[in-house]
Short mmCIF file of C-alpha atoms in Angstrom, two decimals:
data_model
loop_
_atom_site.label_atom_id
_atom_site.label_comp_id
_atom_site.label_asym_id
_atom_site.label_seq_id
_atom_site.Cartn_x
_atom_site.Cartn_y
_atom_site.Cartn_z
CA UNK V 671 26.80 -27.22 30.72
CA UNK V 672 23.45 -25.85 30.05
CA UNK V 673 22.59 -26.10 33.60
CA UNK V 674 25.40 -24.35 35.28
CA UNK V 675 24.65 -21.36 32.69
CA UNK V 676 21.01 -21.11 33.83
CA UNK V 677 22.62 -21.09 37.55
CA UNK V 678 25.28 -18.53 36.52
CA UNK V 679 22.78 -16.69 34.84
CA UNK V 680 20.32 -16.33 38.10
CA UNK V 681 23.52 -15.67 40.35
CA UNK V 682 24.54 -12.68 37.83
CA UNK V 683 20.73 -11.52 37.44
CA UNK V 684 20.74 -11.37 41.16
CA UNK V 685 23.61 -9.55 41.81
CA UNK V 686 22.81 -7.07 38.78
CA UNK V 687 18.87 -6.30 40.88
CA UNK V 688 21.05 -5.88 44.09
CA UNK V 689 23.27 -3.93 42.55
CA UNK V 690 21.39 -1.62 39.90
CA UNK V 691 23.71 -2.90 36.90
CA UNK V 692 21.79 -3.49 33.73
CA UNK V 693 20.91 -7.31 32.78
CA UNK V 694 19.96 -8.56 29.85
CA UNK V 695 18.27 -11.99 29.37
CA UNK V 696 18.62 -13.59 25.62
CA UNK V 697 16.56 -16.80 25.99
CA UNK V 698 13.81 -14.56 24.32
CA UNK V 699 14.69 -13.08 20.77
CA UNK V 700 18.21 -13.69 20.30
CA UNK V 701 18.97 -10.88 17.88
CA UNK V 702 16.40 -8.25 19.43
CA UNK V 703 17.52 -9.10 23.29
CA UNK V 704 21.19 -8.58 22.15
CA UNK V 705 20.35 -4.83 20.30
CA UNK V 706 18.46 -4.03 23.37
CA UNK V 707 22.00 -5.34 25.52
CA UNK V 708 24.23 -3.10 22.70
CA UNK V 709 22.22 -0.12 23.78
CA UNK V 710 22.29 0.02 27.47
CA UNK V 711 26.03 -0.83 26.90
CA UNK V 712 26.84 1.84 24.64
CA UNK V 713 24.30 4.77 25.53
CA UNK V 714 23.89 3.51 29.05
CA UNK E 1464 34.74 5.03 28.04
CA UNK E 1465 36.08 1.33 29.16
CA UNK E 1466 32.68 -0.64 28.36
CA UNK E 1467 32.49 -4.35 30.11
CA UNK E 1468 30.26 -7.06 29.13
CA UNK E 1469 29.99 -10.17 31.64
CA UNK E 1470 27.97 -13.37 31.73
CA UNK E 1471 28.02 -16.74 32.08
CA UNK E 1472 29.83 -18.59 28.87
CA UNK E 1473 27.85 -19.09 25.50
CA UNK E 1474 25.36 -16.50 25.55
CA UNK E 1475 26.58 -14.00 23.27
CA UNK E 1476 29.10 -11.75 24.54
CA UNK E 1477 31.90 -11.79 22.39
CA UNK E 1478 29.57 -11.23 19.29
CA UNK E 1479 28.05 -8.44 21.01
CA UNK E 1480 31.77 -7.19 22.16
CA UNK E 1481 32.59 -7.20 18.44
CA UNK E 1482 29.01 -5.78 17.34
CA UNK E 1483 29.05 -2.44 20.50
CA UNK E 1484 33.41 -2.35 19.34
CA UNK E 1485 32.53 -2.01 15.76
CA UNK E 1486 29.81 0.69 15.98
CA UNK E 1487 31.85 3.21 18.90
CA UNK E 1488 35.46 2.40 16.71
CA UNK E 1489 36.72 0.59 19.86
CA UNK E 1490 39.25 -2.25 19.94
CA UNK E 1491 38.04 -4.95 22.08
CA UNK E 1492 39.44 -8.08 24.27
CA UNK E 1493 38.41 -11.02 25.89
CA UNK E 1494 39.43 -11.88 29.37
CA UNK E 1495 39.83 -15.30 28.00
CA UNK E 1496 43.00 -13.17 27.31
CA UNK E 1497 44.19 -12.56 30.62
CA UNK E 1498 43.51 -15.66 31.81
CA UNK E 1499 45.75 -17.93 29.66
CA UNK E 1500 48.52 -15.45 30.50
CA UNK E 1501 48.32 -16.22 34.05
CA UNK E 1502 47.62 -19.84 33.53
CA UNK E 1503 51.40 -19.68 32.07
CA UNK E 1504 52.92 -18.64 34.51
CA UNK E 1505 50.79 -20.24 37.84
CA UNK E 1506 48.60 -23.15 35.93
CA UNK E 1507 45.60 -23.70 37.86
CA UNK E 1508 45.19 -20.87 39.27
CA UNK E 1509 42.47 -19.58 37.43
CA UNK E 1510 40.39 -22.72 37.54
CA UNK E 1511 36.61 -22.55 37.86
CA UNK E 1512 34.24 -24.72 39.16
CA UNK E 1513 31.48 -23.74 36.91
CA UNK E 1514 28.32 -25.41 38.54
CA UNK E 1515 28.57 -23.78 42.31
CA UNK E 1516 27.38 -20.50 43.05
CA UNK E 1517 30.34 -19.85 45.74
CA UNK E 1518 32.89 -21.24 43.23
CA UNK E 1519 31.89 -18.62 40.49
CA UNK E 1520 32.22 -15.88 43.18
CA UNK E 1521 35.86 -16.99 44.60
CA UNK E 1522 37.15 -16.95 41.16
CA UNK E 1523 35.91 -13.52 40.04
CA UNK E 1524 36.88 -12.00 43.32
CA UNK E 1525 40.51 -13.90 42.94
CA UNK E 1526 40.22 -12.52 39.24
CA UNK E 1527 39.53 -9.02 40.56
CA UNK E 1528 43.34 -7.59 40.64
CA UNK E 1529 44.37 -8.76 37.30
CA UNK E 1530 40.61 -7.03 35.96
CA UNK E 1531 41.60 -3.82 37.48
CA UNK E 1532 45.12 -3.97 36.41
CA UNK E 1533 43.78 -4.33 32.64
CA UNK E 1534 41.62 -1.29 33.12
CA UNK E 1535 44.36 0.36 34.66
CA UNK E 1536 45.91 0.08 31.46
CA UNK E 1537 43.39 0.23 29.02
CA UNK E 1538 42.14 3.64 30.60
CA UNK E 1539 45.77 5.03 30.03
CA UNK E 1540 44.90 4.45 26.42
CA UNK E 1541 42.14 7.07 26.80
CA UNK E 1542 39.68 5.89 24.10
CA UNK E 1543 36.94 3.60 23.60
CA UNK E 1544 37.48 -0.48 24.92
CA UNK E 1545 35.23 -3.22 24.92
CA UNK E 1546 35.62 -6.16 27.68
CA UNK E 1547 34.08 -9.31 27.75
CA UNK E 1548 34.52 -12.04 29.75
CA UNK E 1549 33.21 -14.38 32.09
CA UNK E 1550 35.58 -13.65 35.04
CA UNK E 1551 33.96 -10.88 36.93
CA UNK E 1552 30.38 -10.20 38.33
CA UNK E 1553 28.04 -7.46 38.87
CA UNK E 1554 29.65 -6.58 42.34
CA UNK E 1555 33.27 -6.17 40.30
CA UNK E 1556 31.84 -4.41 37.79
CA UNK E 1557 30.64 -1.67 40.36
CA UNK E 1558 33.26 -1.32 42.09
CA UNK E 1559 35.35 -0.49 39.01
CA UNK E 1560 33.27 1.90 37.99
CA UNK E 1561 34.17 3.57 41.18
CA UNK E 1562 38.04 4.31 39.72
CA UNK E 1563 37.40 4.10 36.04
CA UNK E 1564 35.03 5.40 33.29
CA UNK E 1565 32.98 2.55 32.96
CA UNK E 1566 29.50 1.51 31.68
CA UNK E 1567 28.71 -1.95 32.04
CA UNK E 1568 26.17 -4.62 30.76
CA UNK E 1569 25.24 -8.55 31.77
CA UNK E 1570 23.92 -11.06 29.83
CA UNK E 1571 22.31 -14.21 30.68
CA UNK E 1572 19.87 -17.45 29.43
CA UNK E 1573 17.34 -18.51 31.66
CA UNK E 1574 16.05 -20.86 29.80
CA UNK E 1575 19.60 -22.59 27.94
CA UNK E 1576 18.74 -26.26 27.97
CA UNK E 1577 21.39 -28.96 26.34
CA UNK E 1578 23.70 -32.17 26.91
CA UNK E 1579 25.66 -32.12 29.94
CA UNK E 1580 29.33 -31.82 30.00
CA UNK E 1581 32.01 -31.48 31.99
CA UNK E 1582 31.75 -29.20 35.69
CA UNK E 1583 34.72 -27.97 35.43
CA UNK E 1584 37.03 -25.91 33.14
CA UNK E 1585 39.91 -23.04 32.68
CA UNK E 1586 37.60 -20.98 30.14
CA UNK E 1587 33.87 -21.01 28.25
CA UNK E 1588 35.10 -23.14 25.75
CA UNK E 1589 36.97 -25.94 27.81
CA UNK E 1590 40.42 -24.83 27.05
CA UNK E 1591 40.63 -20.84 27.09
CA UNK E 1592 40.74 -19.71 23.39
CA UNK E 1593 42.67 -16.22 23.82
CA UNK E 1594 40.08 -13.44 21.74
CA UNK E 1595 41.97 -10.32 20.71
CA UNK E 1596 40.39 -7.90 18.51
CA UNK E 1597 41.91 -4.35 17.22
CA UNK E 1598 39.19 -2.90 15.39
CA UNK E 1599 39.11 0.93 16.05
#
């Protein structure tokens, strides 16, 4: 499974650079990567 | 404000769907939801083959009408609403905002490594575990 979520992950990154949606990648620091994700979802 | 969180499975949507819910006073669902609904009614038809790029896109584009029926809906409600899910991409996600209120946000792992498992599946957790959340 952890393979096809790396591939999801670059097909949704992708699209999200194409398509000037915000991305958000958590492989760094869990906690601070999802507060940073929270933001841009809530105060765009 | 209809406020949509998408990504492939296990990287931390539905906590931060509860987490973004719980600090606007929003109610929140999964699409996990929606698509053991429709799996009632037509099983199979919501069946994703996880590991191919094209397969991910025919099943959020197939996805697409029951998405924008929910919003539909959950715009009539006229408050806040968090969706998470892994059925749509960046491309649906535009083009909703085009007839609804929306503000969205993607997550992803680049770097996820694990056992293998199965290459197929109805939902994120092998068998879609229907999230409903009313919070607000």
């Amino acid at each position: 499974m952890a393979e096809h979520i790396v591939g999801h992950t670059e097909l949704v990154k992708q699209e999200c650079i194409r398509l000037g949606v915000p991305f958000v990648d958590v492989a760094g620091d869990f906690d601070r990567e999802l507060a940073e994700a929270e933001t841009r979802l809530v105060s765009g | 404000m209809i406020h949509l969180i998408g990504g492939p499975p296990r990287v931390g949507k539905t906590l931060l769907a509860e987490r973004a819910a719980r600090g606007i006073g929003a109610s929140w669902i999964s699409t996990d939801v929606i698509r053991s609904v429709i799996e009632v009614g037509q099983p199979g038809l919501t069946h994703i083959v996880w590991g191919e790029t094209e397969g991910i896109q025919a099943h959020a584009a197939s996805f697409f009408p029951y998405l924008d029926r929910l919003l539909w809906g959950v715009n009539s409600l006229r408050g806040p609403y968090v969706i998470e899910g892994v059925d749509f991409l960046p491309e649906q996600a535009v083009r909703l905002a085009e007839r609804y209120p929306v503000r969205s946000v993607f997550l992803g792992h680049s770097a996820m490594t694990g056992p293998s498992s199965a290459t197929t599946s109805g939902g994120s957790r092998g068998s879609p575990e229907p999230r409903l959340n009313n919070s607000a």
